[in-house]
Amino acid sequence: MVSTGNALVKLRALCAKQDRCRSELLLKLAGWGLDGAEADRLLDRLEHEGFLNERRFAGHFAVSKLRQNGWGREKIRAALDQKGLSEADIGAGLAAIDPEEYASALAKLVARRDRVEGLRALLIGRGFEEDLVEEALNR
């Protein structure tokens, strides 16, 4: 079991390296033997200090999933929802995606259609909206 003071130091270091969400940190705390009211108090303190910001996390998460994994908004939304983020934070995260970059990512995947069978299903599976996929495939 990690002491409260040591947990706070470790959490600050984790959050300084990469944005995290509350649910990820709760899992980390539970692994260290801290949960319940004590865990919530620690996370509230991190929020107050600026180390934990779920809106900022959502924005970074959304943009990186588009760039690194080629995920569309629907898949990103589902992943953020699974992490327990609020609708407001999810919306802010999705709004961080540049529309031109999003359209370009979809267009690059569509350009591969000669090499990939079932491209429509692939794109929808990656979370791109069905109407945008149809529009892109028909161009």
Backbone as a printed PyTorch tensor [residue, N CA C, xyz], in Angstrom:
tensor([[[  0.8420,  -1.1820,   0.0000],
         [  0.0000,   0.0000,   0.0000],
         [  0.8850,   1.2430,   0.0000]],

        [[  0.5150,   2.1950,  -0.8020],
         [  1.2380,   3.4500,  -0.9330],
         [  0.5920,   4.4790,  -0.0150]],

        [[  1.4050,   5.2810,   0.6340],
         [  0.8500,   6.3280,   1.4960],
         [  0.1950,   7.4010,   0.6370]],

        [[ -0.6820,   8.1600,   1.2570],
         [ -1.3890,   9.2260,   0.5420],
         [ -0.4070,  10.2310,  -0.0410]],

        [[  0.5950,  10.6100,   0.7440],
         [  1.5980,  11.5710,   0.2640],
         [  2.3870,  11.0450,  -0.9210]],

        [[  2.8070,   9.7950,  -0.8410],
         [  3.5460,   9.1900,  -1.9570],
         [  2.6570,   9.0390,  -3.1890]],

        [[  1.4020,   8.7010,  -2.9780],
         [  0.4700,   8.5610,  -4.0980],
         [  0.3090,   9.8960,  -4.8180]],

        [[  0.1920,  10.9630,  -4.0550],
         [  0.0380,  12.2860,  -4.6550],
         [  1.2600,  12.6510,  -5.4960]],

        [[  2.4370,  12.3750,  -4.9890],
         [  3.6760,  12.6520,  -5.7340],
         [  3.7120,  11.8320,  -7.0250]],

        [[  3.3830,  10.5450,  -6.9250],
         [  3.3940,   9.6690,  -8.1010],
         [  2.3510,  10.1070,  -9.1300]],

        [[  1.1710,  10.4800,  -8.6710],
         [  0.1180,  10.9190,  -9.5920],
         [  0.5030,  12.2140, -10.2990]],

        [[  1.1010,  13.1360,  -9.5710],
         [  1.5590,  14.3830, -10.1950],
         [  2.5590,  14.0740, -11.3150]],

        [[  3.4820,  13.1630, -11.0470],
         [  4.4890,  12.7980, -12.0510],
         [  3.8320,  12.1570, -13.2770]],

        [[  2.8660,  11.2720, -13.0460],
         [  2.1580,  10.6370, -14.1640],
         [  1.4420,  11.6740, -15.0220]],

        [[  0.7530,  12.5850, -14.3640],
         [ -0.0260,  13.5930, -15.0780],
         [  0.8620,  14.6310, -15.7580]],

        [[  2.0480,  14.8490, -15.2220],
         [  2.9710,  15.7990, -15.8440],
         [  3.5310,  15.2430, -17.1530]],

        [[  3.6640,  13.9200, -17.2370],
         [  4.1960,  13.2860, -18.4430],
         [  3.1590,  13.2090, -19.5570]],

        [[  1.8990,  12.9490, -19.1730],
         [  0.8390,  12.7390, -20.1590],
         [ -0.4990,  13.0230, -19.5040]],

        [[ -1.3960,  13.6490, -20.2570],
         [ -2.7280,  13.8950, -19.7140],
         [ -3.4120,  12.5760, -19.3950]],

        [[ -4.0890,  12.5520, -18.2930],
         [ -4.8170,  11.3660, -17.8310],
         [ -6.2500,  11.7540, -17.5250]],

        [[ -7.1040,  10.7550, -17.4570],
         [ -8.4840,  10.9980, -17.0330],
         [ -8.6830,  10.4060, -15.6470]],

        [[ -9.7480,  10.8110, -15.0260],
         [-10.0350,  10.4140, -13.6510],
         [-10.1150,   8.8930, -13.5070]],

        [[-10.7670,   8.2240, -14.4480],
         [-10.9430,   6.7670, -14.3340],
         [ -9.6070,   6.0310, -14.3900]],

        [[ -8.6820,   6.5020, -15.2130],
         [ -7.3530,   5.8800, -15.2750],
         [ -6.6290,   6.0180, -13.9410]],

        [[ -6.7370,   7.1970, -13.3520],
         [ -6.0560,   7.4340, -12.0820],
         [ -6.7250,   6.6790, -10.9350]],

        [[ -8.0390,   6.5220, -10.9990],
         [ -8.7340,   5.7240,  -9.9740],
         [ -8.2480,   4.2730, -10.0020]],

        [[ -8.0520,   3.7370, -11.2080],
         [ -7.5250,   2.3710, -11.3290],
         [ -6.1160,   2.2710, -10.7500]],

        [[ -5.3050,   3.2810, -11.0330],
         [ -3.9510,   3.2980, -10.5110],
         [ -3.9730,   3.3420,  -8.9800]],

        [[ -4.8100,   4.2040,  -8.4260],
         [ -4.9210,   4.3220,  -6.9650],
         [ -5.4160,   3.0210,  -6.3320]],

        [[ -6.3860,   2.3870,  -6.9690],
         [ -6.9060,   1.1200,  -6.4420],
         [ -5.7960,   0.0670,  -6.4040]],

        [[ -4.9460,   0.0690,  -7.4120],
         [ -3.8110,  -0.8460,  -7.4390],
         [ -2.8110,  -0.5770,  -6.3260]],

        [[ -2.7960,   0.6530,  -5.8630],
         [ -1.9040,   1.0290,  -4.7650],
         [ -2.5750,   0.8770,  -3.4060]],

        [[ -3.8190,   0.4030,  -3.4150],
         [ -4.5270,   0.1940,  -2.1550],
         [ -5.2740,   1.4100,  -1.6390]],

        [[ -5.4750,   2.4030,  -2.4970],
         [ -6.2260,   3.6040,  -2.1080],
         [ -7.4770,   3.6990,  -2.9630]],

        [[ -8.6170,   3.8420,  -2.3270],
         [ -9.8520,   4.0210,  -3.0870],
         [-10.8700,   4.7860,  -2.2500]],

        [[-12.0600,   4.9140,  -2.7760],
         [-13.1300,   5.5810,  -2.0560],
         [-12.9010,   7.0700,  -1.8890]],

        [[-13.2820,   7.5690,  -0.7200],
         [-13.2220,   9.0030,  -0.4390],
         [-11.7920,   9.5420,  -0.5070]],

        [[-10.8300,   8.7490,  -0.0690],
         [ -9.4370,   9.1930,  -0.0920],
         [ -8.9480,   9.3850,  -1.5310]],

        [[ -9.3090,   8.4620,  -2.4030],
         [ -8.9280,   8.5690,  -3.8150],
         [ -9.5860,   9.7950,  -4.4480]],

        [[-10.8580,   9.9920,  -4.1680],
         [-11.5650,  11.1590,  -4.7140],
         [-10.9270,  12.4570,  -4.2270]],

        [[-10.5320,  12.4940,  -2.9650],
         [ -9.9010,  13.6880,  -2.4080],
         [ -8.5860,  13.9850,  -3.1310]],

        [[ -7.8040,  12.9490,  -3.3820],
         [ -6.5390,  13.1340,  -4.0950],
         [ -6.7660,  13.6560,  -5.5160]],

        [[ -7.7490,  13.0770,  -6.1980],
         [ -8.0190,  13.5000,  -7.5700],
         [ -8.5820,  14.9180,  -7.6140]],

        [[ -9.4110,  15.2630,  -6.6420],
         [ -9.9130,  16.6330,  -6.5620],
         [ -8.7560,  17.6160,  -6.3880]],

        [[ -7.7840,  17.2290,  -5.5840],
         [ -6.6140,  18.0860,  -5.3750],
         [ -5.8160,  18.2430,  -6.6660]],

        [[ -5.6480,  17.1490,  -7.3950],
         [ -4.9340,  17.2210,  -8.6800],
         [ -5.6620,  18.1310,  -9.6570]],

        [[ -6.9890,  18.0780,  -9.6580],
         [ -7.7640,  18.9780, -10.5200],
         [ -7.5320,  20.4290, -10.1150]],

        [[ -7.5960,  20.6820,  -8.8210],
         [ -7.3960,  22.0310,  -8.3120],
         [ -6.0030,  22.5570,  -8.6700]],

        [[ -5.0120,  21.6920,  -8.6400],
         [ -3.6260,  22.0770,  -8.9630],
         [ -3.3680,  22.1430, -10.4660]],

        [[ -4.3120,  21.6750, -11.2800],
         [ -4.1520,  21.7220, -12.7310],
         [ -3.4670,  20.5150, -13.3390]],

        [[ -3.1740,  19.5190, -12.5250],
         [ -2.5510,  18.3080, -13.0640],
         [ -3.5690,  17.4190, -13.7890]],

        [[ -4.8080,  17.4730, -13.3540],
         [ -5.8730,  16.6400, -13.9180],
         [ -6.9290,  17.5490, -14.5290]],

        [[ -7.1570,  17.3830, -15.8160],
         [ -8.1470,  18.1810, -16.5260],
         [ -8.7440,  17.2850, -17.6110]],

        [[ -9.9480,  16.8080, -17.3820],
         [-10.5430,  15.8450, -18.3200],
         [-10.8860,  16.4650, -19.6680]],

        [[-11.1830,  17.7470, -19.6980],
         [-11.4660,  18.3960, -20.9810],
         [-10.1890,  18.4320, -21.8240]],

        [[ -9.0810,  18.7810, -21.2040],
         [ -7.7910,  18.7930, -21.9030],
         [ -7.4210,  17.3800, -22.3490]],

        [[ -7.6370,  16.3960, -21.4620],
         [ -7.3780,  15.0000, -21.7970],
         [ -8.1800,  14.5850, -23.0290]],

        [[ -9.4710,  14.9410, -23.0400],
         [-10.3420,  14.5450, -24.1520],
         [ -9.8440,  15.1080, -25.4770]],

        [[ -9.3940,  16.3520, -25.4740],
         [ -8.8790,  16.9610, -26.7010],
         [ -7.6350,  16.2670, -27.2120]],

        [[ -6.6970,  16.0180, -26.3160],
         [ -5.4670,  15.3290, -26.7230],
         [ -5.7620,  13.9010, -27.1860]],

        [[ -6.6350,  13.2230, -26.4700],
         [ -7.0030,  11.8530, -26.8160],
         [ -7.6180,  11.8040, -28.2150]],

        [[ -8.5830,  12.6960, -28.4700],
         [ -9.2900,  12.6900, -29.7520],
         [ -8.3460,  12.9470, -30.9210]],

        [[ -7.5260,  13.9580, -30.7980],
         [ -6.6110,  14.3010, -31.8890],
         [ -5.5850,  13.1860, -32.1170]],

        [[ -5.0590,  12.6190, -31.0410],
         [ -4.0500,  11.5730, -31.2150],
         [ -4.6530,  10.2940, -31.7910]],

        [[ -5.8810,   9.9510, -31.4190],
         [ -6.5070,   8.7470, -31.9790],
         [ -6.7870,   8.9230, -33.4660]],

        [[ -7.1560,  10.1240, -33.8830],
         [ -7.3420,  10.3790, -35.3110],
         [ -6.0080,  10.2520, -36.0400]],

        [[ -4.9850,  10.9160, -35.5210],
         [ -3.6830,  10.9490, -36.2030],
         [ -2.9530,   9.6100, -36.1700]],

        [[ -2.9490,   8.9480, -35.0420],
         [ -2.1350,   7.7440, -34.8950],
         [ -2.8610,   6.4610, -35.2640]],

        [[ -4.1730,   6.4320, -35.0370],
         [ -4.9130,   5.1940, -35.2700],
         [ -5.9110,   5.2840, -36.4180]],

        [[ -6.1240,   6.4840, -36.9380],
         [ -7.0890,   6.6580, -38.0100],
         [ -8.5250,   6.4480, -37.5550]],

        [[ -8.7990,   6.7620, -36.2890],
         [-10.1570,   6.5930, -35.7630],
         [-11.0330,   7.7730, -36.1640]],

        [[-12.3020,   7.4820, -36.3760],
         [-13.2940,   8.5160, -36.6390],
         [-13.9520,   8.9730, -35.3450]],

        [[-14.7970,   9.9880, -35.4680],
         [-15.4290,  10.5910, -34.2910],
         [-16.2470,   9.6050, -33.4710]],

        [[-16.9570,   8.7160, -34.1360],
         [-17.8280,   7.7870, -33.4050],
         [-17.0190,   6.8420, -32.5110]],

        [[-15.9240,   6.3490, -33.0220],
         [-15.0830,   5.4490, -32.2200],
         [-14.4000,   6.2210, -31.0940]],

        [[-13.9740,   7.4400, -31.3800],
         [-13.3660,   8.2710, -30.3480],
         [-14.3930,   8.5820, -29.2630]],

        [[-15.6120,   8.9280, -29.6740],
         [-16.6780,   9.2170, -28.7110],
         [-16.9160,   8.0050, -27.8000]],

        [[-16.9860,   6.8320, -28.3870],
         [-17.2330,   5.6170, -27.6010],
         [-16.0900,   5.3640, -26.6120]],

        [[-14.8620,   5.5840, -27.0360],
         [-13.7130,   5.3620, -26.1420],
         [-13.7170,   6.3630, -24.9910]],

        [[-14.0390,   7.6120, -25.2830],
         [-14.1010,   8.6250, -24.2210],
         [-15.2570,   8.3430, -23.2640]],

        [[-16.3660,   7.8900, -23.8080],
         [-17.5080,   7.5320, -22.9720],
         [-17.1540,   6.3620, -22.0570]],

        [[-16.4380,   5.4030, -22.5940],
         [-16.0220,   4.2430, -21.8120],
         [-15.0930,   4.6560, -20.6660]],

        [[-14.3580,   5.7270, -20.8500],
         [-13.4770,   6.2270, -19.7970],
         [-14.2380,   7.0550, -18.7650]],

        [[-15.5490,   7.2240, -18.9750],
         [-16.3770,   7.8970, -17.9900],
         [-16.3850,   9.4130, -18.0740]],

        [[-15.9890,   9.9760, -19.1880],
         [-15.9890,  11.4270, -19.3220],
         [-17.4070,  11.9500, -19.5270]],

        [[-17.6340,  13.1830, -19.1240],
         [-18.9470,  13.8050, -19.2760],
         [-19.2050,  14.1150, -20.7520]],

        [[-20.4670,  14.2920, -21.0980],
         [-20.8180,  14.6440, -22.4780],
         [-20.1660,  15.9600, -22.8840]],

        [[-20.1020,  16.8990, -21.9410],
         [-19.4720,  18.1960, -22.2390],
         [-17.9910,  18.0150, -22.5710]],

        [[-17.2980,  17.1880, -21.8070],
         [-15.8760,  16.9520, -22.0660],
         [-15.6740,  16.1690, -23.3570]],

        [[-16.5480,  15.2170, -23.6200],
         [-16.4640,  14.4590, -24.8740],
         [-16.6780,  15.4050, -26.0520]],

        [[-17.6860,  16.2520, -25.9480],
         [-17.9550,  17.2260, -27.0180],
         [-16.7760,  18.1500, -27.2540]],

        [[-16.1500,  18.6070, -26.1720],
         [-14.9780,  19.4790, -26.2990],
         [-13.8150,  18.7260, -26.9390]],

        [[-13.6720,  17.4650, -26.5810],
         [-12.6070,  16.6620, -27.1760],
         [-12.7930,  16.4870, -28.6690]],

        [[-14.0110,  16.1870, -29.0760],
         [-14.2940,  16.0220, -30.5000],
         [-14.1520,  17.3410, -31.2510]],

        [[-14.4830,  18.4370, -30.5810],
         [-14.3520,  19.7570, -31.2100],
         [-12.8890,  20.1280, -31.4400]],

        [[-11.9700,  19.4830, -30.7280],
         [-10.5420,  19.7580, -30.8980],
         [-10.0060,  19.1990, -32.2190]],

        [[-10.7690,  18.3260, -32.8520],
         [-10.3440,  17.7420, -34.1280],
         [-10.5820,  18.7650, -35.2340]],

        [[ -9.5340,  19.0740, -35.9670],
         [ -9.6400,  20.0100, -37.0760],
         [-10.4560,  19.3650, -38.1990]],

        [[-11.5290,  20.0160, -38.6420],
         [-12.3820,  19.4240, -39.6920],
         [-11.6320,  19.0920, -40.9800]],

        [[-10.6710,  19.9290, -41.3510],
         [ -9.9020,  19.6500, -42.5750],
         [ -9.0150,  18.4240, -42.3940]],

        [[ -8.4060,  18.2990, -41.2330],
         [ -7.5670,  17.1320, -40.9510],
         [ -8.4250,  15.8620, -40.9210]],

        [[ -9.6290,  15.9790, -40.3580],
         [-10.5480,  14.8450, -40.2880],
         [-10.9420,  14.3880, -41.6960]],

        [[-11.3170,  15.3490, -42.5410],
         [-11.6980,  15.0310, -43.9200],
         [-10.5160,  14.4310, -44.6780]],

        [[ -9.3260,  14.9470, -44.4390],
         [ -8.1340,  14.4270, -45.0940],
         [ -7.8450,  12.9890, -44.6670]],

        [[ -8.0190,  12.7020, -43.3780],
         [ -7.7930,  11.3340, -42.8850],
         [ -8.7640,  10.3650, -43.5400]],

        [[-10.0110,  10.7770, -43.6430],
         [-11.0140,   9.9310, -44.2890],
         [-10.6870,   9.7520, -45.7690]],

        [[-10.2890,  10.8290, -46.4340],
         [ -9.9570,  10.7550, -47.8610],
         [ -8.7700,   9.8200, -48.1120]],

        [[ -7.7780,   9.8510, -47.2350],
         [ -6.6150,   8.9630, -47.3930],
         [ -7.0270,   7.5010, -47.2740]],

        [[ -7.9350,   7.2300, -46.3480],
         [ -8.4090,   5.8580, -46.2080],
         [ -9.2470,   5.4330, -47.4120]],

        [[-10.0380,   6.3370, -47.9180],
         [-10.8640,   6.0390, -49.0990],
         [ -9.9730,   5.7830, -50.3090]],

        [[ -8.8650,   6.4970, -50.4060],
         [ -7.9490,   6.3290, -51.5410],
         [ -7.3710,   4.9200, -51.5840]],

        [[ -7.4130,   4.2170, -50.4580],
         [ -6.9090,   2.8450, -50.4050],
         [ -7.9490,   1.8380, -50.8940]],

        [[ -9.0800,   2.2900, -51.3730],
         [-10.1850,   1.3770, -51.6810],
         [ -9.8270,   0.2910, -52.6900]],

        [[ -8.8730,   0.5670, -53.5590],
         [ -8.4790,  -0.4460, -54.5410],
         [ -7.7770,  -1.6140, -53.8710]],

        [[ -7.1870,  -1.3850, -52.7220],
         [ -6.4180,  -2.4240, -52.0440],
         [ -7.1780,  -3.0950, -50.9170]],

        [[ -8.2840,  -2.5240, -50.5200],
         [ -8.9920,  -3.0380, -49.3470],
         [-10.4240,  -3.3970, -49.7130]],

        [[-10.7630,  -4.6750, -49.5530],
         [-12.1430,  -5.0810, -49.7620],
         [-12.9420,  -4.6930, -48.5290]],

        [[-14.1960,  -4.3610, -48.7240],
         [-15.0480,  -4.0060, -47.5990],
         [-14.6460,  -2.6910, -46.9500]],

        [[-14.2430,  -1.7310, -47.7870],
         [-13.7570,  -0.4600, -47.2410],
         [-14.8420,   0.2720, -46.4560]],

        [[-16.0530,   0.2080, -46.9260],
         [-17.1590,   0.8820, -46.2290],
         [-17.2490,   0.3780, -44.7910]],

        [[-17.2300,  -0.9250, -44.6150],
         [-17.3110,  -1.5150, -43.2750],
         [-16.0820,  -1.1460, -42.4420]],

        [[-14.9260,  -1.1160, -43.0850],
         [-13.6990,  -0.7420, -42.3790],
         [-13.7970,   0.6840, -41.8500]],

        [[-14.2440,   1.5980, -42.6860],
         [-14.3220,   2.9960, -42.2870],
         [-15.3650,   3.2170, -41.2010]],

        [[-16.4850,   2.5650, -41.3220],
         [-17.5170,   2.6860, -40.2880],
         [-17.0180,   2.0480, -38.9940]],

        [[-16.2910,   0.9330, -39.1240],
         [-15.7020,   0.2950, -37.9540],
         [-14.6630,   1.1610, -37.2580]],

        [[-14.0330,   2.0270, -38.0090],
         [-13.0660,   2.9560, -37.4260],
         [-13.7500,   4.1760, -36.8260]],

        [[-15.0720,   4.2360, -36.9700],
         [-15.8120,   5.2970, -36.3040],
         [-16.1460,   6.5030, -37.1550]],

        [[-15.9180,   6.4260, -38.4530],
         [-16.3150,   7.5310, -39.3070],
         [-17.8250,   7.4500, -39.5310]],

        [[-18.4600,   8.6040, -39.5760],
         [-19.9060,   8.6640, -39.7120],
         [-20.3270,   8.0860, -41.0600]],

        [[-21.4200,   7.3240, -41.0460],
         [-21.8620,   6.6060, -42.2430],
         [-22.1260,   7.5460, -43.4160]],

        [[-22.7540,   8.6950, -43.1590],
         [-23.0510,   9.6160, -44.2540],
         [-21.7750,  10.2010, -44.8650]],

        [[-20.7610,  10.4600, -44.0440],
         [-19.4910,  10.9610, -44.5750],
         [-18.7550,   9.8930, -45.3640]],

        [[-18.8550,   8.6360, -44.9250],
         [-18.2260,   7.5260, -45.6440],
         [-18.8630,   7.3820, -47.0190]],

        [[-20.1820,   7.3950, -47.0600],
         [-20.8810,   7.2600, -48.3500],
         [-20.5040,   8.3970, -49.2910]],

        [[-20.4690,   9.6060, -48.7670],
         [-20.1170,  10.7620, -49.5680],
         [-18.6880,  10.6380, -50.1140]],

        [[-17.7800,  10.2220, -49.2590],
         [-16.3790,  10.0840, -49.6660],
         [-16.1980,   8.9710, -50.6960]],

        [[-16.9050,   7.8630, -50.5280],
         [-16.7830,   6.7500, -51.4800],
         [-17.3870,   7.0770, -52.8300]],

        [[-18.3670,   7.9500, -52.8360],
         [-19.0350,   8.3080, -54.0970],
         [-18.3040,   9.3810, -54.8780]],

        [[-17.2720,   9.9730, -54.2970],
         [-16.5080,  11.0130, -55.0080],
         [-15.6210,  10.4180, -56.0540]]])
